XYZ file of C-alpha atoms in Angstrom:
523
model
C 271.146 287.624 292.307
C 274.373 289.195 291.018
C 277.560 287.456 289.881
C 280.965 289.089 289.397
C 283.605 287.129 287.501
C 287.247 288.194 287.206
C 290.710 286.913 286.432
C 291.706 287.010 290.122
C 289.735 287.221 293.371
C 291.512 288.490 296.514
C 289.319 287.425 299.479
C 291.832 288.689 302.155
C 290.534 285.979 304.503
C 292.181 283.320 302.315
C 294.486 282.796 299.326
C 293.751 284.459 296.007
C 291.551 282.580 293.523
C 292.370 282.510 289.815
C 289.376 282.768 287.464
C 287.270 283.515 290.490
C 283.648 284.456 291.030
C 281.694 286.242 293.752
C 277.977 285.467 294.011
C 275.739 288.050 295.688
C 272.191 287.576 296.923
C 270.506 290.650 298.328
C 272.894 292.534 300.627
C 275.118 289.555 301.423
C 277.748 287.396 299.760
C 276.349 283.986 298.931
C 279.522 282.294 297.686
C 283.140 282.871 296.635
C 284.919 280.351 294.422
C 286.114 279.478 290.954
C 284.116 279.980 287.794
C 282.180 276.919 286.657
C 281.855 275.459 290.156
C 278.459 277.048 290.783
C 275.238 276.521 288.870
C 273.539 279.879 288.439
C 269.791 280.378 288.220
C 268.258 282.094 285.160
C 267.955 285.912 285.050
C 271.173 286.309 287.036
C 272.992 289.606 286.440
C 276.599 288.823 285.519
C 279.596 291.182 285.427
C 282.611 289.787 283.588
C 286.163 291.136 283.910
C 288.474 288.496 282.406
C 291.648 290.431 283.342
C 290.244 292.231 286.363
C 290.878 291.879 290.102
C 288.160 291.597 292.764
C 288.794 292.937 296.294
C 286.693 293.641 299.355
C 285.484 297.231 299.624
C 288.187 299.460 301.111
C 287.798 300.804 304.660
C 289.166 304.227 305.575
C 289.770 304.086 309.334
C 290.146 307.878 309.725
C 288.775 310.664 307.543
C 286.872 313.934 307.830
C 284.577 313.334 304.849
C 280.989 314.672 305.004
C 282.062 317.315 307.566
C 281.869 320.954 306.472
C 284.473 323.602 307.307
C 282.543 324.757 310.364
C 282.497 321.304 311.937
C 286.142 320.653 311.089
C 287.214 323.777 312.978
C 284.713 323.552 315.845
C 286.741 324.040 319.023
C 283.679 323.670 321.269
C 283.444 319.902 320.810
C 283.599 317.820 323.973
C 283.231 314.203 325.022
C 279.454 314.357 324.744
C 279.422 315.747 321.178
C 278.188 313.376 318.487
C 279.981 313.930 315.182
C 277.199 312.074 313.364
C 274.768 314.907 314.135
C 276.833 317.390 312.087
C 277.595 315.302 308.996
C 276.100 316.264 305.649
C 276.380 315.503 301.943
C 277.663 318.478 299.928
C 278.393 316.715 296.619
C 281.911 318.118 296.736
C 284.817 316.201 295.298
C 285.893 315.157 298.820
C 282.573 313.415 299.450
C 282.848 310.970 296.541
C 284.666 308.259 298.471
C 282.722 305.520 296.729
C 284.431 306.269 293.408
C 287.773 305.366 295.010
C 286.473 301.990 296.206
C 285.865 303.069 299.823
C 282.670 301.412 301.053
C 283.121 302.100 304.791
C 284.691 305.043 306.626
C 285.233 306.232 310.190
C 284.597 309.972 310.511
C 286.413 312.073 313.113
C 287.307 315.742 313.538
C 290.758 317.210 314.159
C 289.591 320.259 316.114
C 291.757 321.691 318.883
C 289.790 320.590 321.944
C 291.107 317.763 324.138
C 287.979 315.626 323.851
C 286.866 315.992 320.253
C 283.546 314.228 320.248
C 282.449 310.736 319.351
C 283.321 309.572 315.851
C 280.874 307.770 313.561
C 281.060 304.965 311.005
C 279.386 305.665 307.669
C 278.758 303.845 304.421
C 279.489 306.167 301.459
C 277.120 306.022 298.507
C 277.027 307.482 295.008
C 275.009 310.490 296.145
C 275.220 310.553 299.927
C 276.026 308.283 302.834
C 274.330 306.035 305.354
C 275.195 305.957 309.034
C 276.180 302.463 310.123
C 273.403 301.302 312.432
C 274.480 301.176 316.101
C 277.826 302.758 315.161
C 276.765 306.422 315.165
C 278.874 306.703 318.332
C 281.783 304.450 317.451
C 284.656 305.855 319.564
C 285.647 308.782 321.781
C 288.355 311.057 320.370
C 291.114 312.338 322.702
C 293.944 314.712 321.777
C 297.237 314.094 323.613
C 299.681 316.054 321.500
C 300.849 319.614 320.944
C 301.365 318.899 317.276
C 304.468 319.535 315.150
C 305.078 322.991 316.609
C 307.950 323.583 318.992
C 307.093 322.747 322.613
C 308.978 321.929 325.788
C 308.683 318.504 327.396
C 307.423 320.099 330.650
C 304.747 321.926 328.701
C 303.568 318.665 327.186
C 303.697 316.981 330.591
C 301.388 319.639 332.029
C 298.894 319.008 329.221
C 298.969 315.264 329.812
C 298.334 315.700 333.546
C 295.296 317.852 332.740
C 293.958 315.052 330.544
C 294.222 312.618 333.441
C 291.976 314.905 335.481
C 289.187 314.416 332.931
C 288.528 311.081 334.629
C 288.230 312.616 338.107
C 284.798 312.399 339.683
C 283.635 309.492 337.528
C 283.299 307.187 340.551
C 280.893 309.574 342.259
C 278.980 310.060 339.023
C 278.648 306.296 338.608
C 277.518 305.878 342.229
C 274.875 308.572 341.801
C 273.591 306.865 338.658
C 273.469 303.446 340.291
C 271.751 304.861 343.387
C 269.133 306.556 341.216
C 268.486 303.362 339.262
C 268.063 301.392 342.507
C 265.719 304.021 343.942
C 263.753 304.120 340.696
C 263.325 300.348 340.730
C 262.164 300.502 344.366
C 259.791 303.360 343.532
C 258.181 301.365 340.702
C 257.733 298.354 342.985
C 256.276 300.428 345.831
C 253.975 302.368 343.518
C 252.646 299.126 342.051
C 251.873 297.871 345.563
C 250.267 301.210 346.391
C 247.937 301.019 343.376
C 247.204 297.348 343.975
C 246.178 298.034 347.575
C 243.716 300.761 346.635
C 242.386 298.777 343.669
C 241.574 295.864 345.990
C 240.080 298.214 348.568
C 237.832 299.800 345.951
C 236.803 296.375 344.696
C 235.741 295.229 348.173
C 233.686 298.376 348.679
C 231.877 297.816 345.389
C 231.135 294.208 346.261
C 229.280 295.219 349.438
C 225.538 295.433 348.952
C 225.623 293.039 345.961
C 223.825 289.673 346.343
C 226.116 286.657 346.252
C 225.781 282.975 345.403
C 222.353 281.416 345.119
C 220.717 284.609 346.223
C 222.234 286.441 343.271
C 221.038 283.749 340.874
C 217.505 283.895 342.291
C 217.335 287.657 342.011
C 218.744 287.511 338.491
C 216.081 284.984 337.485
C 213.357 287.309 338.768
C 214.487 290.083 336.396
C 212.408 290.402 333.247
C 214.068 289.315 330.042
C 215.709 292.173 328.146
C 213.532 293.292 325.309
C 215.159 293.618 321.929
C 214.514 296.558 319.611
C 212.004 296.026 316.871
C 213.037 295.654 313.267
C 211.783 299.137 312.458
C 214.151 300.624 315.041
C 211.382 301.682 317.502
C 211.815 301.086 321.221
C 210.102 297.998 322.669
C 207.163 298.337 325.046
C 208.082 299.392 328.579
C 211.045 301.600 327.473
C 210.688 305.126 326.245
C 213.261 307.639 325.171
C 213.632 310.418 327.720
C 211.553 308.569 330.323
C 212.194 309.153 333.981
C 213.781 306.475 336.106
C 211.120 304.096 337.398
C 209.255 304.051 334.103
C 209.775 300.836 332.157
C 212.768 298.584 333.041
C 215.255 299.358 335.837
C 218.529 301.168 334.968
C 221.462 299.017 333.748
C 225.083 299.177 334.912
C 226.715 302.483 334.118
C 223.579 304.540 334.613
C 223.194 307.053 337.432
C 222.145 305.377 340.681
C 221.404 306.477 344.196
C 224.388 306.003 346.568
C 223.994 305.377 350.271
C 225.736 307.696 352.694
C 228.010 304.869 353.812
C 229.101 303.952 350.269
C 229.557 307.607 349.309
C 231.687 308.224 352.357
C 233.937 305.241 351.625
C 234.322 306.127 347.929
C 235.225 309.696 348.791
C 237.767 308.514 351.361
C 239.411 306.225 348.794
C 239.655 309.042 346.230
C 241.165 311.352 348.803
C 243.688 308.690 349.767
C 244.731 308.250 346.121
C 245.112 311.999 345.735
C 247.044 312.211 348.967
C 244.598 314.725 350.453
C 242.465 314.616 353.647
C 238.824 313.660 353.314
C 236.613 316.711 353.167
C 233.434 317.105 355.153
C 230.799 314.669 353.908
C 227.654 316.476 352.810
C 224.202 315.083 353.498
C 221.318 315.384 351.084
C 217.668 314.671 351.215
C 218.066 311.536 349.179
C 220.640 310.088 351.584
C 219.699 308.400 354.816
C 221.162 310.432 357.722
C 220.977 307.311 359.904
C 222.413 304.365 357.956
C 221.894 300.821 359.199
C 224.430 299.620 361.764
C 224.594 303.020 363.556
C 222.543 304.257 366.500
C 221.691 307.779 367.445
C 222.214 310.916 365.469
C 224.901 310.989 362.787
C 227.820 313.135 363.835
C 229.253 315.622 361.396
C 232.394 314.203 359.729
C 235.658 315.951 360.569
C 238.586 316.199 358.143
C 240.933 313.237 358.467
C 243.431 311.340 356.332
C 242.160 307.920 357.308
C 238.994 306.461 355.758
C 236.095 305.619 358.119
C 235.293 301.934 358.422
C 231.712 300.679 358.401
C 230.128 300.166 361.795
C 231.590 303.409 363.152
C 235.142 302.068 363.696
C 237.868 304.435 362.519
C 240.781 303.155 360.389
C 244.188 303.020 361.939
C 246.389 306.017 361.231
C 248.929 304.082 359.125
C 246.516 301.799 357.282
C 247.730 300.812 353.784
C 251.021 301.717 352.023
C 251.917 305.365 351.645
C 252.302 306.871 348.210
C 256.027 306.600 347.306
C 258.090 309.640 346.341
C 259.698 309.741 342.891
C 263.519 309.705 343.214
C 265.602 312.702 342.158
C 267.464 312.093 338.900
C 271.168 313.057 338.789
C 272.100 315.981 336.579
C 272.928 314.641 333.084
C 276.531 314.920 331.886
C 277.054 313.481 328.356
C 280.835 313.742 328.596
C 280.998 311.729 331.814
C 278.537 309.242 330.315
C 280.942 308.751 327.387
C 283.964 308.397 329.681
C 282.128 305.771 331.735
C 281.476 303.821 328.531
C 285.201 304.038 327.805
C 286.052 302.600 331.217
C 283.458 299.845 330.768
C 284.831 298.876 327.335
C 281.629 299.870 325.550
C 283.338 302.716 323.669
C 286.923 302.617 322.333
C 289.203 305.533 323.223
C 291.095 306.799 320.177
C 294.090 308.825 321.322
C 296.030 311.042 318.955
C 299.641 310.990 320.164
C 302.674 311.659 317.936
C 305.929 311.833 319.857
C 307.466 309.142 322.031
C 306.697 310.912 325.342
C 303.089 311.444 324.230
C 302.702 307.797 323.295
C 304.147 306.708 326.635
C 301.707 309.019 328.420
C 298.813 307.529 326.409
C 299.870 304.010 327.387
C 300.203 305.105 331.016
C 296.690 306.545 330.902
C 295.388 303.241 329.556
C 297.198 301.325 332.295
C 296.322 303.638 335.200
C 292.630 303.977 334.284
C 292.372 300.337 333.156
C 290.871 301.319 329.792
C 290.017 298.122 327.868
C 290.133 299.401 324.258
C 292.670 302.019 323.105
C 293.504 302.992 319.535
C 296.596 305.141 318.932
C 296.223 307.568 316.029
C 299.041 309.210 314.051
C 301.536 307.400 316.246
C 304.589 308.562 314.293
C 307.035 307.658 317.054
C 305.569 304.202 317.703
C 308.635 302.426 316.301
C 310.451 303.179 319.579
C 307.722 301.799 321.855
C 306.385 298.868 319.810
C 306.912 296.327 322.594
C 304.999 298.399 325.114
C 302.164 298.918 322.649
C 302.017 295.191 321.978
C 302.126 294.356 325.700
C 299.085 296.547 326.438
C 297.069 295.304 323.465
C 296.606 298.723 321.848
C 296.009 299.048 318.113
C 297.275 301.743 315.747
C 295.768 303.811 312.923
C 298.440 305.350 310.697
C 297.967 308.327 308.383
C 300.331 310.316 306.145
C 301.943 307.070 304.940
C 303.627 308.789 302.012
C 307.281 309.684 301.363
C 308.355 312.941 303.039
C 304.779 313.632 304.143
C 305.951 315.053 307.497
C 308.938 316.981 306.166
C 312.249 316.657 304.418
C 314.605 314.318 306.305
C 317.349 316.206 308.121
C 315.375 319.435 308.542
C 316.459 320.498 312.038
C 313.757 323.160 312.208
C 311.067 320.498 311.861
C 310.892 318.106 314.841
C 308.768 315.693 312.747
C 311.273 315.319 309.926
C 312.856 312.403 311.824
C 309.686 310.322 311.535
C 309.205 307.950 308.583
C 305.536 306.906 308.312
C 306.222 304.628 305.328
C 308.637 302.416 307.330
C 306.419 302.237 310.426
C 303.846 299.680 309.091
C 306.473 296.965 308.698
C 307.821 297.559 312.211
C 304.338 297.314 313.686
C 303.590 294.200 311.650
C 306.824 292.546 312.796
C 305.774 293.077 316.444
C 302.304 291.648 315.788
C 300.542 294.966 316.469
C 297.237 295.310 314.562
C 297.351 298.473 312.472
C 295.307 300.197 309.792
C 296.400 302.638 307.128
C 294.004 305.567 306.703
C 293.809 308.686 304.554
C 293.376 311.054 307.520
C 291.439 313.508 305.377
C 288.881 313.265 302.600
C 291.077 315.102 300.092
C 293.549 312.182 300.244
C 290.956 309.420 299.928
C 292.023 308.567 296.387
C 295.570 307.916 297.677
C 294.601 305.236 300.199
C 295.864 302.338 298.008
C 299.011 304.318 297.226
C 299.746 304.743 300.956
C 299.583 300.969 301.326
C 301.823 300.660 298.264
C 304.348 303.050 299.868
C 304.520 300.733 302.882
C 305.098 297.799 300.519
C 308.033 299.743 299.138
C 309.531 299.818 302.637
C 309.299 296.064 303.159
C 305.655 295.354 304.127
C 304.138 292.340 302.351
C 301.287 292.881 299.879
C 298.977 290.670 301.925
C 299.638 292.727 305.071
C 299.180 295.969 303.135
C 295.848 294.816 301.720
C 294.728 293.745 305.168
C 295.656 297.196 306.527
C 292.994 298.862 304.355
C 290.312 296.153 304.579
C 290.038 293.540 307.320
C 292.213 295.074 310.078
C 290.362 298.431 310.106
C 287.104 296.461 310.208
C 288.416 294.662 313.308
C 289.536 297.923 314.934
C 286.109 299.461 314.254
C 284.294 296.370 315.555
C 282.491 295.553 312.293
C 284.578 292.634 311.002
C 281.648 290.214 311.210
C 279.937 292.193 308.429
C 282.700 293.544 306.197
C 286.444 293.597 305.528
C 286.804 290.402 303.488
C 285.073 288.442 300.748
C 283.430 285.863 302.976
C 280.048 284.156 302.810
C 277.303 285.971 304.785
C 279.246 289.232 305.011
C 277.922 292.356 303.328
C 278.496 292.344 299.592
C 281.097 295.144 299.626
C 283.096 294.477 296.471
C 285.368 296.472 294.188
C 286.891 295.523 290.847
C 290.090 297.047 289.410
C 291.562 296.684 285.950
C 295.054 295.792 287.239
C 296.366 294.907 290.731
C 295.223 297.456 293.307
C 298.710 298.612 294.293
C 299.865 299.325 290.753
C 300.400 303.024 290.088
C 297.991 302.973 287.148
C 295.256 300.938 288.868
C 291.723 302.092 288.112
C 288.447 301.231 289.836
C 285.957 299.701 287.390
C 283.072 298.664 289.656
C 281.955 299.281 293.228
C 279.185 297.264 294.879
C 278.141 298.158 298.436
C 275.674 295.954 300.342
C 274.684 294.379 297.049
C 273.925 297.708 295.302
C 275.956 298.887 292.323
C 277.125 302.322 293.484
C 279.741 303.074 290.834
C 280.603 301.739 287.394
C 283.353 303.222 285.255
C 282.251 304.464 281.859
């Protein structure tokens, strides 16, 4: 058990607690409260920061950490690409997110392709990272912008129409999948019946010629008792190693036995039926009776046929028993269409990068026309002009570059992005009730994540809303809020401690605990 005491605890899910304490057991938070309220067991590890501040671990909702230069510039990515497969730990400065208090991050790539793969959620560590279980494919990335370069509105419109065509043919693909699954289910049922039929048929054939009821008991009682081996390991009297059949006791089950022509013929017919081949000509040997009981006259030579011969000379009907079913043809796999179907079914969020107003309107139209349940707008610099439409459709927003003059000097007519103010946008989104997260956008800016939130505070956003934008709200957008994002009992013990309030310019991270493990401690 681990206990962290500090001057102030900021749970995010509730009001701040003076002289607070966070109690950790294993990977989870056991309790959050005031010091002295809890009785601690012996041998408890205690961290004490009398003037410190405790926060939930920070969540970076968009970064390219753990991706090398090749992956970051890979233009061959498509909707079926899994970003998680290309991530690696390089021990570079950009990979040390944990030292900046970031305990969870969403990794995506800003390559030039329209569909840029499926992003992954990771848990940074002191010397590596862990993929978040069941979140290796956390969202599908879609590019719906030409970027800050000069472009005509008609040119952008043509690009957006091409994106809409990505969803063409999904209905047929879904129908083919559903048809295959139905045919596969039918095949499994039919094949089970097919095997069951032949198993029963074989069992009946084996039962013929065996004594039943009282007769079986009488014959069994006439058999001599089985002799047990002697203590010295020698064979008992009446049984010799290598003896021929007929010497000593009769053969037991499993030994080679003579087979009548009738039984042989039926067994062969059953095997041929299982193999789907016609019965071959039945040979006769000296040890087999050419005239079995129940038949009169000479035995006719068997001719090839697909139907087994019944005893008594009657031939089986041509269609006797179920036919062996044919395995259905599987549709050609298409990982990109599989991902798009998950988007339409709400199993995979669609994260759309759209900057300008016309691009954002096109993204919202795509969501409405295709009835996409979960849409996240990324780098939505022009969202202040369409906030009501965003709110009406239930989309969420991930903001990056929330720093003064990050997109250009105001008034620069050569830069179409100079009119955007990312630091003022968080307050406008918050006023409209639109859930939003503030993210670094790139690993090299990870250390500035608290400062981006502080810049939004400088433009009117409340401190509580700013803290939520880098903790609980990104957890909700990523679908992991039940496990992280706030200091709440039973959530993962993702905890950071700073020497002064987090949004102060001289704030310094003193301690980072992730899932109950101490990953970083300032020296």
